[in-house]
CSV table of C-alpha atoms in Angstrom, one decimal:
chain,number,residue,atom,x,y,z
A,1,MET,CA,9.7,-3.6,7.4
A,2,GLY,CA,13.3,-2.5,7.3
A,3,ASP,CA,14.5,0.5,5.4
A,4,SER,CA,15.6,-1.6,2.5
A,5,ALA,CA,12.4,-3.6,2.2
A,6,ARG,CA,10.5,-3.2,-1.0
A,7,VAL,CA,7.2,-4.5,-2.2
A,8,PRO,CA,7.3,-6.3,-5.5
A,9,PRO,CA,5.4,-4.4,-8.3
A,10,PRO,CA,2.7,-7.0,-8.8
A,11,CYS,CA,1.7,-6.9,-5.1
A,12,ARG,CA,-1.8,-5.5,-5.1
A,13,SER,CA,-2.6,-6.3,-1.6
A,14,ALA,CA,-1.0,-7.5,1.6
A,15,VAL,CA,-2.5,-9.4,4.5
A,16,LEU,CA,-0.8,-9.4,7.8
A,17,THR,CA,-1.7,-11.2,11.0
A,18,ARG,CA,-0.9,-8.8,13.8
A,19,SER,CA,-2.8,-9.8,16.9
A,20,HIS,CA,0.3,-9.2,19.0
A,21,LEU,CA,0.6,-5.5,18.0
A,22,ASP,CA,-1.4,-2.6,19.4
A,23,GLU,CA,-3.7,-0.7,17.1
A,24,THR,CA,-1.4,2.3,16.6
A,25,THR,CA,1.6,0.2,15.6
A,26,THR,CA,-0.6,-1.9,13.3
A,27,ARG,CA,-2.0,1.2,11.6
A,28,GLY,CA,1.6,2.5,11.1
A,29,LEU,CA,2.7,-0.9,9.6
A,30,LEU,CA,-0.2,-0.8,7.1
A,31,ALA,CA,0.6,2.8,6.1
A,32,GLU,CA,4.2,1.8,5.5
A,33,ALA,CA,3.2,-1.2,3.4
A,34,VAL,CA,1.1,1.1,1.2
A,35,ARG,CA,3.8,3.7,1.1
A,36,ARG,CA,6.1,1.0,-0.3
A,37,GLY,CA,3.7,0.1,-3.1
A,38,VAL,CA,1.0,-2.2,-1.8
A,39,GLY,CA,-2.5,-1.1,-3.1
A,40,THR,CA,-4.5,-2.3,-0.1
A,41,ALA,CA,-3.1,-3.5,3.2
A,42,LEU,CA,-5.1,-5.6,5.7
A,43,ALA,CA,-4.2,-6.6,9.2
A,44,THR,CA,-6.3,-9.2,11.1
A,45,ARG,CA,-6.0,-9.0,14.8
A,46,GLY,CA,-8.0,-11.9,16.2
A,47,LEU,CA,-10.6,-10.9,18.8
A,48,ASP,CA,-9.3,-7.3,18.4
A,49,GLY,CA,-10.8,-7.1,14.9
A,50,ALA,CA,-9.1,-6.0,11.7
A,51,ILE,CA,-7.8,-2.8,10.1
A,52,ALA,CA,-7.4,-2.0,6.4
A,53,HIS,CA,-5.6,0.9,4.7
A,54,ASP,CA,-5.5,1.8,1.0
A,55,GLY,CA,-3.5,5.0,0.9
A,56,ARG,CA,-6.6,7.2,1.3
A,57,THR,CA,-8.6,5.6,4.0
A,58,THR,CA,-7.8,3.6,7.1
A,59,THR,CA,-10.7,1.8,8.6
A,60,ALA,CA,-11.2,-0.7,11.4
A,61,THR,CA,-13.9,-3.2,12.5
A,62,PRO,CA,-14.3,-5.2,15.7
A,63,ALA,CA,-14.3,-8.9,15.6
A,64,SER,CA,-17.8,-10.5,15.3
A,65,ALA,CA,-17.6,-12.4,18.5
A,66,GLU,CA,-20.8,-12.2,20.5
A,67,ASP,CA,-19.6,-15.0,22.8
A,68,PRO,CA,-16.0,-16.1,22.3
A,69,ASP,CA,-16.5,-19.0,24.7
A,70,ALA,CA,-19.1,-20.5,22.5
A,71,MET,CA,-16.7,-20.7,19.5
A,72,HIS,CA,-15.4,-24.2,18.9
A,73,ASP,CA,-12.5,-24.0,16.4
A,74,THR,CA,-10.6,-21.1,14.9
A,75,MET,CA,-8.9,-23.1,12.2
A,76,GLY,CA,-9.7,-21.5,8.8
A,77,CYS,CA,-11.0,-18.2,10.3
A,78,GLY,CA,-8.2,-16.1,8.8
A,79,ASP,CA,-8.9,-17.7,5.4
A,80,ALA,CA,-12.6,-17.1,5.8
A,81,PHE,CA,-11.9,-13.5,6.8
A,82,LEU,CA,-9.8,-12.9,3.7
A,83,ALA,CA,-12.4,-14.6,1.4
A,84,GLY,CA,-15.2,-12.4,2.8
A,85,PHE,CA,-13.1,-9.3,2.5
A,86,VAL,CA,-11.9,-9.9,-1.1
A,87,VAL,CA,-15.3,-11.0,-2.4
A,88,SER,CA,-16.9,-7.9,-0.9
A,89,LEU,CA,-14.3,-5.7,-2.6
A,90,LEU,CA,-14.7,-7.5,-5.9
A,91,ARG,CA,-18.5,-7.0,-5.8
A,92,ASP,CA,-17.9,-3.3,-5.3
A,93,GLY,CA,-15.8,-3.2,-8.5
A,94,TRP,CA,-12.3,-3.5,-6.9
A,95,SER,CA,-9.5,-3.5,-9.5
A,96,ARG,CA,-6.1,-2.0,-10.2
A,97,ARG,CA,-7.7,0.9,-12.1
A,98,THR,CA,-10.7,1.5,-9.8
A,99,ALA,CA,-10.4,3.4,-6.5
A,100,LEU,CA,-13.2,2.4,-4.3
A,101,PRO,CA,-15.0,4.7,-1.8
A,102,ALA,CA,-14.2,4.4,1.9
A,103,ARG,CA,-17.5,2.7,2.5
A,104,ALA,CA,-16.5,-0.3,0.3
A,105,LEU,CA,-13.4,-0.9,2.4
A,106,ASP,CA,-15.5,-0.6,5.6
A,107,ARG,CA,-18.1,-3.0,4.2
A,108,ALA,CA,-15.3,-5.5,3.2
A,109,LEU,CA,-14.0,-5.5,6.7
A,110,ARG,CA,-17.4,-6.2,8.1
A,111,GLN,CA,-18.0,-9.0,5.6
A,112,GLY,CA,-14.6,-10.5,6.4
A,113,ALA,CA,-15.4,-10.4,10.1
A,114,GLN,CA,-18.8,-12.1,9.6
A,115,ALA,CA,-17.2,-14.9,7.5
A,116,ALA,CA,-14.5,-15.5,10.1
A,117,TYR,CA,-17.2,-15.6,12.9
A,118,HIS,CA,-19.3,-18.2,11.0
A,119,GLN,CA,-16.2,-20.3,10.5
A,120,CYS,CA,-15.6,-20.5,14.2
A,121,PHE,CA,-18.6,-22.8,14.5
A,122,VAL,CA,-17.2,-25.4,12.2
A,123,GLU,CA,-15.2,-28.0,14.2
A,124,ALA,CA,-12.0,-29.4,12.6
A,125,ALA,CA,-12.4,-27.3,9.5
A,126,PHE,CA,-9.4,-28.6,7.7
A,127,GLY,CA,-10.8,-30.6,4.8
A,128,CYS,CA,-13.8,-32.1,6.4
A,129,GLY,CA,-15.3,-29.9,9.0
A,130,ARG,CA,-18.5,-30.6,10.8
A,131,PRO,CA,-20.9,-27.9,12.1
A,132,THR,CA,-21.0,-27.9,15.9
A,133,PRO,CA,-24.3,-28.1,17.8
A,134,SER,CA,-24.4,-24.7,19.4
A,135,ALA,CA,-27.3,-22.5,20.3
A,136,HIS,CA,-25.0,-19.6,19.2
A,137,SER,CA,-24.2,-21.0,15.8
A,138,PRO,CA,-25.7,-19.3,12.8
A,139,ARG,CA,-24.9,-22.4,10.7
A,140,GLN,CA,-26.6,-25.1,12.7
A,141,SER,CA,-28.4,-26.5,9.7
A,142,ALA,CA,-25.5,-26.4,7.4
A,143,THR,CA,-23.8,-29.7,6.4
A,144,VAL,CA,-20.3,-30.0,5.2
A,145,SER,CA,-19.3,-33.2,3.3
A,146,PRO,CA,-15.8,-34.5,3.2
């Protein structure tokens, strides 16, 4: 973000994919986004996990990758992470007017990481994914129809 960068007023949250940055730089970028008006800033970092900052709390979670070599397809994992993260925050009462406790942000990161992990076991996830037969897959019995 340059010195002249501003965040539009309706921007309640920002999601950044920052697997190429170290953790310190990523934390600084999130803090800067919040300083410029974002309510909650999230950075996903691939196998290095994710970090979130809301102006009061900065929290991180590792990726849920017990065996990265067993994963089949990462397509859709970022979307799954975001869905798990936001749904968790909403369940905890997240809104413009409600400041959530730090544990809610931490829980949302863990829920996002779990959702992304499960998505890695769906091959060719774009539109008509099929669960892969893997002993590591927590979704073996799931079926996905086109």
